[in-house]
Short mmCIF file of C-alpha atoms in Angstrom, two decimals:
data_model
loop_
_atom_site.label_atom_id
_atom_site.label_comp_id
_atom_site.label_asym_id
_atom_site.label_seq_id
_atom_site.Cartn_x
_atom_site.Cartn_y
_atom_site.Cartn_z
CA UNK D 49 2.97 2.22 13.04
CA UNK D 50 4.22 -0.68 10.93
CA UNK D 51 2.83 -3.97 12.12
CA UNK D 52 3.91 -6.30 9.33
CA UNK D 53 7.63 -6.86 8.89
CA UNK D 54 8.97 -8.85 5.95
CA UNK D 55 11.96 -11.12 5.94
CA UNK D 56 14.34 -11.16 4.18
CA UNK D 57 14.73 -7.52 3.13
CA UNK D 58 16.25 -8.64 -0.17
CA UNK D 59 16.28 -11.95 -2.02
CA UNK D 60 18.11 -12.87 -5.21
CA UNK D 61 17.40 -16.16 -7.01
CA UNK D 62 17.80 -17.77 -10.40
CA UNK D 63 14.91 -18.06 -12.83
CA UNK D 64 12.98 -21.29 -12.24
CA UNK D 65 13.73 -21.41 -8.52
CA UNK D 66 11.13 -20.86 -5.81
CA UNK D 67 11.06 -17.67 -3.73
CA UNK D 68 9.79 -17.56 -0.16
CA UNK D 69 9.10 -14.36 1.75
CA UNK D 70 7.93 -14.14 5.34
CA UNK D 71 5.86 -11.60 7.23
CA UNK D 72 5.48 -11.25 10.99
CA UNK D 73 2.95 -9.08 12.79
CA UNK D 74 2.10 -8.15 16.36
CA UNK D 75 -1.63 -7.84 17.00
CA UNK D 76 -4.79 -9.69 16.01
CA UNK D 77 -5.90 -9.31 12.42
CA UNK D 78 -9.01 -9.62 10.30
CA UNK D 79 -7.05 -10.58 7.19
CA UNK D 80 -3.56 -10.37 5.70
CA UNK D 81 -2.85 -9.24 2.15
CA UNK D 82 0.17 -9.45 -0.13
CA UNK D 83 1.01 -6.81 -2.71
CA UNK D 84 3.63 -6.42 -5.41
CA UNK D 85 5.28 -3.18 -6.51
CA UNK D 86 7.35 -2.75 -9.63
CA UNK D 87 9.92 0.02 -9.48
CA UNK D 88 8.33 3.48 -9.68
CA UNK D 89 4.79 2.11 -9.91
CA UNK D 90 1.80 1.64 -7.62
CA UNK D 91 1.12 -1.53 -5.67
CA UNK D 92 -0.86 -4.41 -7.12
CA UNK D 93 -2.93 -6.68 -4.89
CA UNK D 94 -1.91 -10.34 -5.16
CA UNK D 95 -3.83 -12.36 -2.61
CA UNK D 96 -5.85 -12.01 0.60
CA UNK D 97 -6.00 -14.62 3.36
CA UNK D 98 -8.50 -14.33 6.18
CA UNK D 99 -7.67 -14.98 9.82
CA UNK D 100 -9.63 -18.27 9.80
CA UNK D 101 -7.78 -19.61 6.75
CA UNK D 102 -4.43 -21.42 6.84
CA UNK D 103 -3.44 -21.63 3.19
CA UNK D 104 -4.45 -20.10 -0.11
CA UNK D 105 -3.31 -20.54 -3.69
CA UNK D 106 -3.47 -18.32 -6.75
CA UNK D 107 -1.61 -19.48 -9.85
CA UNK D 108 2.09 -19.73 -8.91
CA UNK D 109 1.46 -18.06 -5.54
CA UNK D 110 0.92 -19.89 -2.27
CA UNK D 111 0.24 -18.03 0.96
CA UNK D 112 0.15 -19.53 4.43
CA UNK D 113 -1.01 -17.95 7.67
CA UNK D 114 -0.18 -19.07 11.19
CA UNK D 115 -2.15 -16.90 13.62
CA UNK D 116 -0.61 -18.62 16.66
CA UNK D 117 2.84 -17.45 15.52
CA UNK D 118 1.49 -14.24 13.98
CA UNK D 119 3.26 -14.94 10.73
CA UNK D 120 2.58 -15.47 7.05
CA UNK D 121 4.63 -16.63 4.12
CA UNK D 122 4.40 -16.01 0.38
CA UNK D 123 5.81 -18.66 -1.95
CA UNK D 124 6.33 -17.92 -5.63
CA UNK D 125 7.01 -21.11 -7.54
CA UNK D 126 9.00 -21.42 -10.78
CA UNK D 127 10.03 -17.77 -10.65
CA UNK D 128 10.49 -15.67 -13.78
CA UNK D 129 12.53 -12.54 -14.45
CA UNK D 130 9.21 -10.66 -14.63
CA UNK D 131 8.61 -11.50 -10.96
CA UNK D 132 11.38 -9.06 -10.02
CA UNK D 133 9.67 -6.51 -7.77
CA UNK D 134 9.14 -5.52 -4.15
CA UNK D 135 6.62 -7.57 -2.22
CA UNK D 136 4.71 -6.19 0.76
CA UNK D 137 2.47 -7.77 3.33
CA UNK D 138 -0.34 -5.68 4.78
CA UNK D 139 -2.30 -6.55 7.87
CA UNK D 140 -5.94 -5.58 8.18
CA UNK D 141 -6.72 -4.97 11.83
CA UNK D 142 -9.92 -5.75 13.68
CA UNK D 143 -13.01 -4.19 12.12
CA UNK D 144 -13.90 -2.44 15.37
CA UNK D 145 -11.88 0.28 17.02
CA UNK D 146 -9.27 2.49 15.42
CA UNK D 147 -7.53 -0.19 13.36
CA UNK D 148 -9.84 0.23 10.37
CA UNK D 149 -7.00 0.33 7.90
CA UNK D 150 -4.20 -1.69 6.33
CA UNK D 151 -0.74 -1.51 7.85
CA UNK D 152 2.08 -2.23 5.41
CA UNK D 153 5.45 -3.74 6.14
CA UNK D 154 8.73 -2.48 4.69
CA UNK D 155 8.84 -5.08 1.93
CA UNK D 156 11.10 -7.72 0.40
CA UNK D 157 12.98 -6.79 -2.77
CA UNK D 158 13.01 -9.88 -4.99
CA UNK D 159 15.44 -10.10 -7.90
CA UNK D 160 15.07 -13.01 -10.32
CA UNK D 161 18.15 -13.50 -12.46
CA UNK D 162 17.67 -14.87 -16.00
CA UNK Y 368 -11.11 0.29 -18.00
CA UNK Y 369 -11.69 1.16 -14.36
CA UNK Y 370 -8.82 2.43 -12.31
CA UNK Y 371 -7.18 5.19 -10.33
CA UNK Y 372 -5.51 8.16 -11.95
CA UNK Y 373 -2.95 10.24 -10.11
CA UNK Y 374 -1.59 13.48 -11.46
CA UNK Y 375 0.88 14.90 -11.99
CA UNK Y 376 3.47 12.10 -12.15
CA UNK Y 377 6.24 14.49 -11.04
CA UNK Y 378 5.79 17.65 -8.95
CA UNK Y 379 8.20 20.21 -7.61
CA UNK Y 380 7.54 22.42 -4.62
CA UNK Y 381 9.20 25.64 -3.64
CA UNK Y 382 9.81 26.57 -0.04
CA UNK Y 383 6.68 27.92 1.64
CA UNK Y 384 4.39 26.69 -1.12
CA UNK Y 385 1.33 24.47 -0.87
CA UNK Y 386 0.86 21.88 -3.60
CA UNK Y 387 -2.13 19.67 -4.39
CA UNK Y 388 -1.92 16.11 -5.69
CA UNK Y 389 -4.87 14.82 -7.65
CA UNK Y 390 -6.47 11.37 -7.27
CA UNK Y 391 -9.50 10.26 -9.28
CA UNK Y 392 -11.12 6.79 -9.36
CA UNK Y 393 -13.87 5.35 -11.53
CA UNK Y 394 -14.18 2.06 -9.64
CA UNK Y 395 -17.21 3.24 -7.64
CA UNK Y 396 -15.28 2.55 -4.43
CA UNK Y 397 -16.40 4.11 -1.17
CA UNK Y 398 -13.02 4.12 0.57
CA UNK Y 399 -9.97 6.09 -0.55
CA UNK Y 400 -6.49 6.46 0.93
CA UNK Y 401 -3.29 8.48 0.68
CA UNK Y 402 0.08 6.94 1.49
CA UNK Y 403 3.60 8.24 1.60
CA UNK Y 404 6.53 6.02 0.57
CA UNK Y 405 10.15 6.95 1.26
CA UNK Y 406 13.05 5.21 -0.55
CA UNK Y 407 13.37 1.57 0.45
CA UNK Y 408 10.48 1.86 2.87
CA UNK Y 409 6.95 0.61 3.17
CA UNK Y 410 3.81 2.71 2.96
CA UNK Y 411 2.69 5.05 5.70
CA UNK Y 412 -0.92 6.17 5.84
CA UNK Y 413 -1.54 9.92 5.67
CA UNK Y 414 -5.34 10.16 5.47
CA UNK Y 415 -8.22 7.90 4.55
CA UNK Y 416 -11.88 8.40 3.75
CA UNK Y 417 -14.58 5.79 4.14
CA UNK Y 418 -17.33 7.83 2.55
CA UNK Y 419 -17.99 11.18 0.90
CA UNK Y 420 -17.60 14.22 3.19
CA UNK Y 421 -15.77 12.17 5.81
CA UNK Y 422 -12.08 11.50 6.33
CA UNK Y 423 -9.76 10.36 9.11
CA UNK Y 424 -6.14 11.06 9.97
CA UNK Y 425 -3.65 8.29 9.46
CA UNK Y 426 -0.27 7.83 11.11
CA UNK Y 427 1.46 10.87 9.56
CA UNK Y 428 -1.24 13.51 8.88
CA UNK Y 429 0.68 16.53 10.14
CA UNK Y 430 1.43 19.00 7.33
CA UNK Y 431 -1.17 17.46 5.00
CA UNK Y 432 -4.85 18.13 4.30
CA UNK Y 433 -7.52 16.39 2.23
CA UNK Y 434 -11.11 16.82 1.06
CA UNK Y 435 -13.71 14.32 -0.15
CA UNK Y 436 -16.48 16.29 -1.80
CA UNK Y 437 -17.11 13.68 -4.50
CA UNK Y 438 -16.97 9.92 -4.38
CA UNK Y 439 -14.54 9.83 -7.30
CA UNK Y 440 -12.03 12.39 -6.02
CA UNK Y 441 -9.71 12.59 -3.01
CA UNK Y 442 -7.12 15.37 -3.47
CA UNK Y 443 -4.17 15.72 -1.10
CA UNK Y 444 -2.62 19.09 -0.26
CA UNK Y 445 0.95 19.13 0.99
CA UNK Y 446 1.20 22.32 3.00
CA UNK Y 447 4.23 24.42 3.82
CA UNK Y 448 4.00 23.01 7.34
CA UNK Y 449 5.28 19.67 6.00
CA UNK Y 450 9.01 20.21 6.38
CA UNK Y 451 10.18 17.07 4.62
CA UNK Y 452 7.74 16.51 1.76
CA UNK Y 453 10.10 14.81 -0.69
CA UNK Y 454 8.60 11.36 -1.22
CA UNK Y 455 6.54 9.12 -3.49
CA UNK Y 456 2.81 9.62 -2.84
CA UNK Y 457 0.34 6.84 -3.58
CA UNK Y 458 -3.43 7.04 -3.72
CA UNK Y 459 -5.59 3.94 -3.35
CA UNK Y 460 -9.23 2.94 -3.18
CA UNK Y 461 -11.21 -0.06 -2.01
CA UNK Y 462 -14.82 -1.23 -1.93
CA UNK Y 463 -14.74 -0.96 1.84
CA UNK Y 464 -12.21 -0.62 4.63
CA UNK Y 465 -9.95 -3.70 4.99
CA UNK Y 466 -10.76 -4.88 1.45
CA UNK Y 467 -8.03 -5.20 -1.21
CA UNK Y 468 -6.85 -1.81 -2.37
CA UNK Y 469 -6.33 -0.60 -5.93
CA UNK Y 470 -3.46 1.83 -6.37
CA UNK Y 471 -2.63 4.64 -8.74
CA UNK Y 472 0.86 4.95 -10.20
CA UNK Y 473 1.92 7.64 -7.79
CA UNK Y 474 3.20 11.21 -7.75
CA UNK Y 475 6.85 11.90 -6.99
CA UNK Y 476 7.21 15.18 -5.10
CA UNK Y 477 10.54 16.98 -4.85
CA UNK Y 478 11.71 20.24 -3.32
CA UNK Y 479 13.26 22.93 -5.48
#
């Protein structure tokens, strides 16, 4: 089952602009992770935010997490053409029980125009 | 450099044939995973293994089988029982369950 759902499905911006992608989920989580996938390649891990954290930064990436709304956002600042890719959120369920795995959303396709 | 190697990059299956996708990692990770990705879709978990000689079904295990005889290797067999096998298959590994996953570059399986 897919718990994380990204919004929008596709986003097209000009180079230098900021890109914001959102992820909503349904059940409690241990952590939430964002990944990037270039066309025809495997996924690359970008950033992990734990359920007790509200914001995290890594270079031009900023991730927020609102557990009360069960949502997260990924902000890419000063975008570059090389940022063109699909971006996925993945929720890591509670450590106990059957949810000992990541559940990926369907992704946001980001296109950065030069 | 440590990483995950998937082979082959492209694979073709005939009707009624079983095919095996290879996945090898030299990251010394305990956990390994197999995902299926259909065009424009996210990843769906087929099988995962937390430790050698142990593996668990994911959301879409029917028509697939795996083995985990060595820590480094987690091959996936797509059996003839999988009626719609055309997809992009991704293997991943992590230090432990729920940790960030490292991915291979995938195998694209098509039906002849």
